[in-house]
PDB file of C-alpha atoms in Angstrom:
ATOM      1  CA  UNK A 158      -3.616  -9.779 -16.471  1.00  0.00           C
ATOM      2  CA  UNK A 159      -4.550 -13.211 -15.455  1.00  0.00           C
ATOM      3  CA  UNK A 160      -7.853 -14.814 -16.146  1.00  0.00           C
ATOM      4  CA  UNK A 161      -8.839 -16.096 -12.452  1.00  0.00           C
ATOM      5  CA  UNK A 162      -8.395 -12.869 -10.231  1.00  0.00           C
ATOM      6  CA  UNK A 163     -10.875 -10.556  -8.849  1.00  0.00           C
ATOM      7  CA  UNK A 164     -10.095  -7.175  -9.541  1.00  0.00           C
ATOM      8  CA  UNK A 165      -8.091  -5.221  -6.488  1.00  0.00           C
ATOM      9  CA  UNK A 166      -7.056  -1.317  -5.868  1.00  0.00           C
ATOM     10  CA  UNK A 167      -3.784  -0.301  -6.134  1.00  0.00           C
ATOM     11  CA  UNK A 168      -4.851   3.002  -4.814  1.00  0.00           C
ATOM     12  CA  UNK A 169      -6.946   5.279  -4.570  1.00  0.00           C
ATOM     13  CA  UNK A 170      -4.883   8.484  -5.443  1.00  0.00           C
ATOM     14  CA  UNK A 171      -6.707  11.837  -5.577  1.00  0.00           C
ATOM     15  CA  UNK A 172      -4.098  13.670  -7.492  1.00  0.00           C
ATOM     16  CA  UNK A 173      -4.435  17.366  -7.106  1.00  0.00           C
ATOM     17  CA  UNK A 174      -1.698  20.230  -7.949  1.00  0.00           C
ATOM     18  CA  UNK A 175      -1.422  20.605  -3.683  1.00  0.00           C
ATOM     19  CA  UNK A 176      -0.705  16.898  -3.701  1.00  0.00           C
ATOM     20  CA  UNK A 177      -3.382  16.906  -0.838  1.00  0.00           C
ATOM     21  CA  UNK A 178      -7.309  16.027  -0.040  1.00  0.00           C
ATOM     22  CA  UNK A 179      -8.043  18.972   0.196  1.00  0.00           C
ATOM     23  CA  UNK A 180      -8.443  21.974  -3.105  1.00  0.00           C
ATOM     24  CA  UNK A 181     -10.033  25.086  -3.637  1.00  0.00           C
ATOM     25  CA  UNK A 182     -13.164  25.746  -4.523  1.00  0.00           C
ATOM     26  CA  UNK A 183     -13.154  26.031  -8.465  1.00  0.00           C
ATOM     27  CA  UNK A 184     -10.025  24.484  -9.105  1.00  0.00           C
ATOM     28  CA  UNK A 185     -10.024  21.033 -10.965  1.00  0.00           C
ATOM     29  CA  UNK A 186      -9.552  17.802  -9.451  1.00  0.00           C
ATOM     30  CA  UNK A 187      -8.944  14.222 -10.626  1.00  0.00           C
ATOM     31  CA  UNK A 188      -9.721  11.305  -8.834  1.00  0.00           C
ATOM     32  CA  UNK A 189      -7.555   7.921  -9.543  1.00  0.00           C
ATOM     33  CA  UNK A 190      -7.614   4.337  -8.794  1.00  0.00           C
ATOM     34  CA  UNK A 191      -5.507   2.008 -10.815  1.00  0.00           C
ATOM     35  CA  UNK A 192      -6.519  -1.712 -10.312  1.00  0.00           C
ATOM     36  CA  UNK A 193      -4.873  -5.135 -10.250  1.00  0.00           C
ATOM     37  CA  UNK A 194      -7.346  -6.479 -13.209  1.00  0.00           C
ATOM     38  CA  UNK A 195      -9.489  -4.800 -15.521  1.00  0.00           C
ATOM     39  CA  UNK A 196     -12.982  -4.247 -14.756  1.00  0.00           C
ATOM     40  CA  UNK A 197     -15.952  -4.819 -16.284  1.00  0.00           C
ATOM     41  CA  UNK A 198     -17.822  -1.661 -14.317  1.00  0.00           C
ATOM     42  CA  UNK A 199     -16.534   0.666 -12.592  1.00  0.00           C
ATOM     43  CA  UNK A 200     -18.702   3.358  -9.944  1.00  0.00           C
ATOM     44  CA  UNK A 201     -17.551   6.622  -8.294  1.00  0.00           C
ATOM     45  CA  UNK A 202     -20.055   7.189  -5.570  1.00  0.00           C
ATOM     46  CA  UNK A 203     -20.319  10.645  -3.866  1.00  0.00           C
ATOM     47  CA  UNK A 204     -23.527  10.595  -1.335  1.00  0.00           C
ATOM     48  CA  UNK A 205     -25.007   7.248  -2.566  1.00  0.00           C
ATOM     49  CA  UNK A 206     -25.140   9.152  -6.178  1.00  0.00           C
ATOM     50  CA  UNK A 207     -23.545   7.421  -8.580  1.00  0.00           C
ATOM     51  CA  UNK A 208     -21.550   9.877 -10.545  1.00  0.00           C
ATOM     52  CA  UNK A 209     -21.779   9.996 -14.881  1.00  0.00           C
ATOM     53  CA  UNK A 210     -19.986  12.153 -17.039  1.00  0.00           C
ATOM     54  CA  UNK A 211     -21.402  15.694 -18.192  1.00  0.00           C
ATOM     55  CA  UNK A 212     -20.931  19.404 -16.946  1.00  0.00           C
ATOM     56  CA  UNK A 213     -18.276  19.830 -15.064  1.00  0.00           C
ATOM     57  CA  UNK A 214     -17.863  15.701 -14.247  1.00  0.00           C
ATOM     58  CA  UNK A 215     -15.809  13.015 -16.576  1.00  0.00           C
ATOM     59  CA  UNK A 216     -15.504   9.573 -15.559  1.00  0.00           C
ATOM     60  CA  UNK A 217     -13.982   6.950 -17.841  1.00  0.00           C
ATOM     61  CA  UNK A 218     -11.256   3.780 -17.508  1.00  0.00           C
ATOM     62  CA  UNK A 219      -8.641   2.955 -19.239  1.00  0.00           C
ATOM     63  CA  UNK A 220      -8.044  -0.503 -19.071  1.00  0.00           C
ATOM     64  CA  UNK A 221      -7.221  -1.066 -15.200  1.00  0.00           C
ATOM     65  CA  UNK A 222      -6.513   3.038 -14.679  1.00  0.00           C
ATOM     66  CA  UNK A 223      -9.962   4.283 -13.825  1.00  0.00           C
ATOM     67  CA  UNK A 224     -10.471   8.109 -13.350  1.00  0.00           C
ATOM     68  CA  UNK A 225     -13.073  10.781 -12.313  1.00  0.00           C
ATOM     69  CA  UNK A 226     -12.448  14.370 -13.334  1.00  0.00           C
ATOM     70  CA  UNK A 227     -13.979  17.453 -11.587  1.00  0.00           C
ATOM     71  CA  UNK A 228     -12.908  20.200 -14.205  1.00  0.00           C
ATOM     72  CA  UNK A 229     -14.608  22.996 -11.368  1.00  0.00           C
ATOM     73  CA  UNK A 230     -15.208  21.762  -7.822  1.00  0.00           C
ATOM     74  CA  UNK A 231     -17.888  23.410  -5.630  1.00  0.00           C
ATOM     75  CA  UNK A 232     -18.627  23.136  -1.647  1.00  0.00           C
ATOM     76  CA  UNK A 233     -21.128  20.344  -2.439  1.00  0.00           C
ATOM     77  CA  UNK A 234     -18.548  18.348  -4.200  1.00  0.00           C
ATOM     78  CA  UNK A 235     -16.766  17.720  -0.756  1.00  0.00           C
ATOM     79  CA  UNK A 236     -17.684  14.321   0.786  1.00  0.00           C
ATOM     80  CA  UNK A 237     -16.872  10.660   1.163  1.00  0.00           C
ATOM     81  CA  UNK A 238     -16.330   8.954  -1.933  1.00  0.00           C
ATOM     82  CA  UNK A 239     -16.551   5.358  -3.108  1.00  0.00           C
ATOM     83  CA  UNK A 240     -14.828   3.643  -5.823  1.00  0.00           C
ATOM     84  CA  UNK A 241     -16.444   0.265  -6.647  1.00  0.00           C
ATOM     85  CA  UNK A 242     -14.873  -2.060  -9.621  1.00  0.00           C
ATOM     86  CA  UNK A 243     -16.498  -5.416 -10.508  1.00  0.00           C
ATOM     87  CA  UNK A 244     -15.845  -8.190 -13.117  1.00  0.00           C
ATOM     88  CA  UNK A 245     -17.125 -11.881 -13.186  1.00  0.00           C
ATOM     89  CA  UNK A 246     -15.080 -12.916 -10.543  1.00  0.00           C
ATOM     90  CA  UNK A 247     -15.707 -10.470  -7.510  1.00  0.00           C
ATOM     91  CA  UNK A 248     -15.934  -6.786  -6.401  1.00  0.00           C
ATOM     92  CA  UNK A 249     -13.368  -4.002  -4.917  1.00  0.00           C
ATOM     93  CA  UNK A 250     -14.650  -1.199  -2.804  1.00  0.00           C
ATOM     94  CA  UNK A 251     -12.380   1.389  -1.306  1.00  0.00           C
ATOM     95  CA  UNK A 252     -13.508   5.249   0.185  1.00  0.00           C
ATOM     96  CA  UNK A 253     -11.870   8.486   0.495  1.00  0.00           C
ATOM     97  CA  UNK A 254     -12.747  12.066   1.435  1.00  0.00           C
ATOM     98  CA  UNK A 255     -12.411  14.881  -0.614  1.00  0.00           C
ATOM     99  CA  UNK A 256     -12.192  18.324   1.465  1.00  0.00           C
ATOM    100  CA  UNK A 257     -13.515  21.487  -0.768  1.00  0.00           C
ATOM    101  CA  UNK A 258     -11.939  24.979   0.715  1.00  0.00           C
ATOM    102  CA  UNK A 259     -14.581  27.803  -0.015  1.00  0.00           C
ATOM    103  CA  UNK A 260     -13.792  30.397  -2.200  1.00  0.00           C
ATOM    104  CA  UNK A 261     -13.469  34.203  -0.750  1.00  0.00           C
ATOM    105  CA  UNK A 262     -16.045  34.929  -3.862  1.00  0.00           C
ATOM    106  CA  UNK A 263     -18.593  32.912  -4.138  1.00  0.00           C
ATOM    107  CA  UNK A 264     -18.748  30.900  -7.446  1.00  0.00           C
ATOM    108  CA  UNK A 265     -21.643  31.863  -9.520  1.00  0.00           C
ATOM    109  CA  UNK A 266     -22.976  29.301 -12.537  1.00  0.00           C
ATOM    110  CA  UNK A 267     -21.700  31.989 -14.984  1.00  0.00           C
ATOM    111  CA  UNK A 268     -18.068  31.816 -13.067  1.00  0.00           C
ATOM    112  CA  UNK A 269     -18.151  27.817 -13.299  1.00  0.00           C
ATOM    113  CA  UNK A 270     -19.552  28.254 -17.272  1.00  0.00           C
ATOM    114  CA  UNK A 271     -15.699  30.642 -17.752  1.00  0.00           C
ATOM    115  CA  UNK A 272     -13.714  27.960 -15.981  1.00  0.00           C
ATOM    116  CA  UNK A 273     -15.504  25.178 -17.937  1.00  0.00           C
ATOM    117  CA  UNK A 274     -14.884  27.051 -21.222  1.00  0.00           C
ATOM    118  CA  UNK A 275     -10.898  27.710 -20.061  1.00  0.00           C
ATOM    119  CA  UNK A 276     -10.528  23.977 -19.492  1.00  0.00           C
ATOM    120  CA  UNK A 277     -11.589  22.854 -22.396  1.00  0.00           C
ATOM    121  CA  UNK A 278      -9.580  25.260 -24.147  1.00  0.00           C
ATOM    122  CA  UNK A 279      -6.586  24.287 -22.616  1.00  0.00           C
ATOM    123  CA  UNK A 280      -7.260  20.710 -23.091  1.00  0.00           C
ATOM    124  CA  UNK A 281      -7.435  21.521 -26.667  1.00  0.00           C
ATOM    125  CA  UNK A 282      -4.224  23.112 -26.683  1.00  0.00           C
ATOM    126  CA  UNK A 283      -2.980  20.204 -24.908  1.00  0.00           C
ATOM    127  CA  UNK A 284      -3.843  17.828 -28.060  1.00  0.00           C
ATOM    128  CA  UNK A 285      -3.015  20.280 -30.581  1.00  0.00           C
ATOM    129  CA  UNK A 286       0.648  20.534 -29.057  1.00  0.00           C
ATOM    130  CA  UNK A 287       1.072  16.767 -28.204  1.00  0.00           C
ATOM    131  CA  UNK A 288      -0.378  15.902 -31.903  1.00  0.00           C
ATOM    132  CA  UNK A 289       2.339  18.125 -33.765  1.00  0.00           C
ATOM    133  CA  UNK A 290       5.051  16.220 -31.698  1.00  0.00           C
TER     134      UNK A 290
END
């Protein structure tokens, strides 16, 4: 990383199992933008809301790989997104739409509570199986 640059996208990726911009209603989907330097913040911006982790959101960055999880995506999650990275030397911006295909059955709070609950169980797995490796 050199000391003088602002940082820069090398993205964005919105990596979904369809490989598309578009997903399902319910399913989970992670949002990706890897950057030329690291930053010193970092904003994912869905309808001028700036988006923090907690229920069914998780944002962190890694160094210069900076992410945005959906574990369960509803209707309202669908939009034009905004990834903005800033250190001491400038500011990136780049947008993207996200595309949310209704479920047949609605998704209830309690239905988005079960798929909550299954992620993090299978995220635990996850661990517990790359840990014993």
């Amino acid at each position: 990383m050199s000391a003088g640059n602002k940082p820069n996208y090398k993205g964005p990726k919105i990596e979904v199992r369809q490989q598309t911009r578009s997903i399902e209603e319910g399913k989970r989907v992670n949002l990706f933008c890897r950057l030329t330097e690291e930053p010193e913040s970092v904003h994912w911006i869905l309808d001028d809301e700036d988006m923090k982790s907690g229920g069914r959101f998780k944002v962190w960055n890694d160094k210069a790989d900076c992410y945005c999880q959906i574990l369960v995506t509803k209707e309202d999650d669908a939009g034009l997104y905004v990834f903005k990275a800033r250190n001491k030397r400038g500011e990136c911006c780049t947008t993207f739409s996200l595309h949310v295909i209704p479920s047949v059955k609605p998704i209830s709070d309690v239905d988005v509570k079960e798929l909550l609950w299954q992620n993090t169980q299978q995220n635990e797995e996850l661990v517990r199986s790359n840990s014993s490796k």
